[in-house]
Each structure stands twice: as C-alpha cells, then as structure tokens.
C-alpha cells in the first residue's frame, strides 16, 4: 500500500499540504511557501509588511552585567562614530564655504586623473597662486629628498672605495707563475 510522507511520519494530511495561496486584498498569486510559518499556518498580513533583512534587535536586556556593559559600549561606540562622521561632514561644508568655489568648478573624484593638472579647473587668481606655491613647495621637497639620497649614496661610495683600497694593501701577493710552471700548451707539467 502506498503511503505519503506525511502519513509515514504521523503528520496530519491537511496541515502541511501546500496549495497555492492568493492574497485576500489584491487577489495576486503568491508562492505556496512564502507565507507559511513552521507550523504551516499563514501569517497575518504577510504580503503587506515585509520584515527588514539582517539581525533583529533584542527585545529584552541581557541577564548578566558583562553582556549589559558590552551592549552599552557598542551603543556608545556607534554614537561616537555618528558624531565624528557628522563633524567631518560639517568640516567639509565649512571648508568648501571658506574656499568659496562654485561646485561646477570642482571636479568629481571619479573625474580626477593622476596628472599634474590642478583639481580646480577655473578658479580665481588667488587660488592659482596658492596652487603654484603648493606645487613649488612639493617640488622643493622632492628635490631635497633626491639631494639627500644622492649625498647618502656618495658617502657610501667613498666608504666602499676606502675599504677596497685597505683590502688591496693588506692582501698577500702570490706569484702563481713561479709556483706552478706551465708548459707551452698551457698545462702544468708533473715532472719539471
């Protein structure tokens, strides 16, 4: 005799049987499993209010003091982070107002290339002077770094030359020709 899975495990036949469900308010066809809970009943108002994805907030406070302190520390951290972000956003607005540059002149970050051209394309004469001064300072810093590198390399060369000359003077001179006589072909002779 053929038995269904529900009958084999002693489950009521109609409670877990999946059939198509239509929404009472709209009449739209819904998935057979979308509104079922683990017990097989349809959730009330399920098509209207979808729950948000992610971890749900806890309704009760933690039982031990350690978890409570961790929860308070997390909350304080989130608040400090939000306050810091807000202060940074305010500072950006303030700096843009201080520069008094229209937004149409400022390039978007994705438009900025890694070329030496300035970020602000057509600003006032004072901005171009400030940019020139900044570029000159950067070039001076690069030249200073390069000159310091050259000086350190020159000092290292002098130290190596001095070490090389000391090694030449202290080495033992060996006359290999007199120690190992060579015949005309270039091979050492054994009997001479």
Tab-separated table of C-alpha atoms in Angstrom:
chain	number	residue	atom	x	y	z
A	1	UNK	CA	0.000	0.000	0.000
A	2	UNK	CA	1.352	3.434	-0.966
A	3	UNK	CA	1.739	5.979	1.895
A	4	UNK	CA	2.580	9.648	1.559
A	5	UNK	CA	5.455	11.193	3.524
A	6	UNK	CA	3.024	12.946	5.864
A	7	UNK	CA	1.261	9.689	6.688
A	8	UNK	CA	4.536	7.833	7.270
A	9	UNK	CA	5.665	10.313	9.921
A	10	UNK	CA	2.254	10.614	11.525
A	11	UNK	CA	1.586	14.184	10.390
A	12	UNK	CA	-1.906	15.395	9.656
A	13	UNK	CA	-2.504	15.431	5.941
A	14	UNK	CA	-4.126	18.853	5.547
A	15	UNK	CA	-1.922	20.855	7.950
A	16	UNK	CA	1.300	20.614	5.900
A	17	UNK	CA	-0.171	20.236	2.466
A	18	UNK	CA	0.974	23.068	0.225
A	19	UNK	CA	-1.531	24.664	-2.068
A	20	UNK	CA	-1.471	27.923	-3.963
A	21	UNK	CA	-2.377	30.917	-1.860
A	22	UNK	CA	-3.941	34.115	-3.106
A	23	UNK	CA	-3.717	37.361	-1.246
A	24	UNK	CA	-7.139	38.310	0.082
A	25	UNK	CA	-6.666	42.020	-0.568
A	26	UNK	CA	-5.179	42.039	-4.039
A	27	UNK	CA	-6.053	38.634	-5.464
A	28	UNK	CA	-2.468	38.158	-6.686
A	29	UNK	CA	-0.977	34.694	-6.808
A	30	UNK	CA	1.653	34.092	-4.119
A	31	UNK	CA	4.219	31.354	-3.646
A	32	UNK	CA	2.892	28.366	-1.695
A	33	UNK	CA	5.650	28.633	0.915
A	34	UNK	CA	6.113	32.394	1.163
A	35	UNK	CA	3.518	32.962	3.879
A	36	UNK	CA	3.796	29.713	5.790
A	37	UNK	CA	5.354	29.520	9.212
A	38	UNK	CA	6.983	26.386	10.579
A	39	UNK	CA	3.623	25.200	11.848
A	40	UNK	CA	2.083	25.553	8.420
A	41	UNK	CA	-0.253	28.437	9.203
A	42	UNK	CA	-0.487	31.575	7.124
A	43	UNK	CA	0.992	34.657	8.764
A	44	UNK	CA	-1.381	37.561	9.299
A	45	UNK	CA	-0.794	40.470	6.905
A	46	UNK	CA	2.274	38.808	5.467
A	47	UNK	CA	2.096	40.259	1.974
A	48	UNK	CA	1.855	43.846	3.225
A	49	UNK	CA	4.650	44.259	5.818
A	50	UNK	CA	7.912	42.632	4.835
A	51	UNK	CA	10.461	42.439	7.630
A	52	UNK	CA	13.848	44.015	7.125
A	53	UNK	CA	16.860	41.911	6.325
A	54	UNK	CA	19.572	41.482	8.917
A	55	UNK	CA	19.797	40.882	12.609
A	56	UNK	CA	16.722	41.841	14.575
A	57	UNK	CA	17.149	43.948	17.726
A	58	UNK	CA	16.694	42.140	21.021
A	59	UNK	CA	13.537	42.907	22.983
A	60	UNK	CA	14.983	42.046	26.380
A	61	UNK	CA	18.050	43.292	28.210
A	62	UNK	CA	20.898	40.843	28.794
A	63	UNK	CA	20.769	38.903	32.036
A	64	UNK	CA	24.372	39.285	33.181
A	65	UNK	CA	26.273	42.510	33.750
A	66	UNK	CA	29.044	41.701	31.269
A	67	UNK	CA	26.644	41.480	28.338
A	68	UNK	CA	24.936	44.663	29.529
A	69	UNK	CA	28.283	46.505	29.615
A	70	UNK	CA	29.133	45.223	26.138
A	71	UNK	CA	25.777	46.428	24.856
A	72	UNK	CA	26.329	49.866	26.390
A	73	UNK	CA	29.856	50.042	24.957
A	74	UNK	CA	28.562	49.161	21.485
A	75	UNK	CA	25.883	51.819	21.725
A	76	UNK	CA	28.420	54.429	22.891
A	77	UNK	CA	30.760	53.493	20.041
A	78	UNK	CA	28.000	53.862	17.452
A	79	UNK	CA	27.081	57.265	18.873
A	80	UNK	CA	30.715	58.447	18.854
A	81	UNK	CA	31.122	57.209	15.283
A	82	UNK	CA	27.998	59.041	14.121
A	83	UNK	CA	29.098	62.230	15.905
A	84	UNK	CA	32.543	62.005	14.308
A	85	UNK	CA	31.102	61.488	10.830
A	86	UNK	CA	28.731	64.402	11.346
A	87	UNK	CA	31.611	66.658	12.461
A	88	UNK	CA	33.621	65.645	9.385
A	89	UNK	CA	30.691	66.431	7.098
A	90	UNK	CA	30.287	69.832	8.768
A	91	UNK	CA	34.000	70.489	8.357
A	92	UNK	CA	33.791	69.649	4.646
A	93	UNK	CA	30.905	72.084	4.228
A	94	UNK	CA	32.814	74.754	6.158
A	95	UNK	CA	35.980	74.287	4.105
A	96	UNK	CA	34.051	74.450	0.852
A	97	UNK	CA	32.390	77.644	2.029
A	98	UNK	CA	35.763	79.048	3.079
A	99	UNK	CA	37.220	78.335	-0.338
A	100	UNK	CA	34.108	79.875	-1.894
A	101	UNK	CA	34.409	77.764	-5.022
A	102	UNK	CA	31.287	77.040	-7.046
A	103	UNK	CA	30.599	73.321	-7.296
A	104	UNK	CA	30.671	73.471	-11.104
A	105	UNK	CA	34.405	74.237	-10.971
A	106	UNK	CA	35.309	71.334	-8.733
A	107	UNK	CA	35.946	68.041	-10.480
A	108	UNK	CA	34.203	64.969	-9.178
A	109	UNK	CA	36.531	62.386	-7.566
A	110	UNK	CA	35.976	59.895	-10.375
A	111	UNK	CA	36.999	62.553	-12.927
A	112	UNK	CA	40.313	63.321	-11.227
A	113	UNK	CA	43.206	61.846	-13.134
A	114	UNK	CA	46.696	61.295	-11.818
A	115	UNK	CA	48.094	64.089	-13.913
A	116	UNK	CA	49.803	67.238	-12.640
A	117	UNK	CA	46.823	69.397	-13.610
A	118	UNK	CA	45.030	71.056	-10.684
A	119	UNK	CA	41.794	69.704	-9.233
A	120	UNK	CA	40.048	73.065	-9.610
A	121	UNK	CA	39.900	73.922	-13.280
A	122	UNK	CA	38.969	77.618	-13.398
A	123	UNK	CA	39.139	79.269	-10.012
A	124	UNK	CA	40.163	82.806	-9.171
A	125	UNK	CA	43.684	84.214	-9.442
A	126	UNK	CA	44.310	83.758	-5.722
A	127	UNK	CA	43.606	80.043	-5.979
A	128	UNK	CA	46.023	79.663	-8.883
A	129	UNK	CA	48.743	81.469	-6.892
A	130	UNK	CA	48.140	79.209	-3.903
A	131	UNK	CA	48.291	76.175	-6.152
A	132	UNK	CA	51.546	77.374	-7.708
A	133	UNK	CA	53.038	77.893	-4.258
A	134	UNK	CA	51.906	74.444	-3.215
A	135	UNK	CA	53.399	72.871	-6.337
A	136	UNK	CA	56.681	74.737	-5.781
A	137	UNK	CA	56.816	73.500	-2.189
A	138	UNK	CA	56.187	69.954	-3.345
A	139	UNK	CA	58.928	70.239	-5.986
A	140	UNK	CA	61.357	71.639	-3.389
A	141	UNK	CA	60.557	68.760	-1.060
A	142	UNK	CA	61.152	66.245	-3.858
A	143	UNK	CA	64.474	67.895	-4.776
A	144	UNK	CA	65.568	67.892	-1.126
A	145	UNK	CA	64.735	64.207	-0.845
A	146	UNK	CA	66.672	63.485	-4.024
A	147	UNK	CA	69.699	65.522	-2.895
A	148	UNK	CA	69.719	63.744	0.477
A	149	UNK	CA	69.597	60.409	-1.335
A	150	UNK	CA	72.484	61.426	-3.612
A	151	UNK	CA	74.558	62.565	-0.618
A	152	UNK	CA	73.981	59.293	1.211
A	153	UNK	CA	74.915	57.303	-1.896
A	154	UNK	CA	78.091	59.378	-2.387
A	155	UNK	CA	79.133	58.816	1.231
A	156	UNK	CA	78.520	55.081	0.810
A	157	UNK	CA	80.664	55.055	-2.365
A	158	UNK	CA	83.519	56.800	-0.538
A	159	UNK	CA	83.317	54.300	2.321
A	160	UNK	CA	83.396	51.357	-0.107
A	161	UNK	CA	86.372	52.820	-2.004
A	162	UNK	CA	88.291	53.266	1.257
A	163	UNK	CA	87.515	49.692	2.278
A	164	UNK	CA	88.574	48.438	-1.158
A	165	UNK	CA	91.927	50.241	-1.004
A	166	UNK	CA	92.599	48.876	2.519
A	167	UNK	CA	91.902	45.356	1.310
A	168	UNK	CA	94.314	45.804	-1.620
A	169	UNK	CA	97.127	46.960	0.662
A	170	UNK	CA	96.639	44.209	3.231
A	171	UNK	CA	96.323	41.314	0.806
A	172	UNK	CA	99.227	38.875	0.330
A	173	UNK	CA	100.720	38.917	-3.130
A	174	UNK	CA	101.153	35.443	-4.594
A	175	UNK	CA	103.119	34.800	-7.756
A	176	UNK	CA	101.219	31.971	-9.335
A	177	UNK	CA	103.554	31.649	-12.365
A	178	UNK	CA	106.586	30.738	-10.305
A	179	UNK	CA	104.656	28.340	-8.097
A	180	UNK	CA	103.105	26.377	-10.923
A	181	UNK	CA	105.266	26.131	-14.038
A	182	UNK	CA	103.302	25.913	-17.243
A	183	UNK	CA	104.481	24.321	-20.480
A	184	UNK	CA	103.866	25.911	-23.853
A	185	UNK	CA	100.398	24.425	-24.243
A	186	UNK	CA	99.095	25.856	-21.004
A	187	UNK	CA	99.014	22.703	-18.878
A	188	UNK	CA	101.107	22.215	-15.776
A	189	UNK	CA	103.818	19.610	-16.112
A	190	UNK	CA	104.224	16.982	-13.470
A	191	UNK	CA	107.927	16.190	-13.796
A	192	UNK	CA	109.602	19.551	-14.109
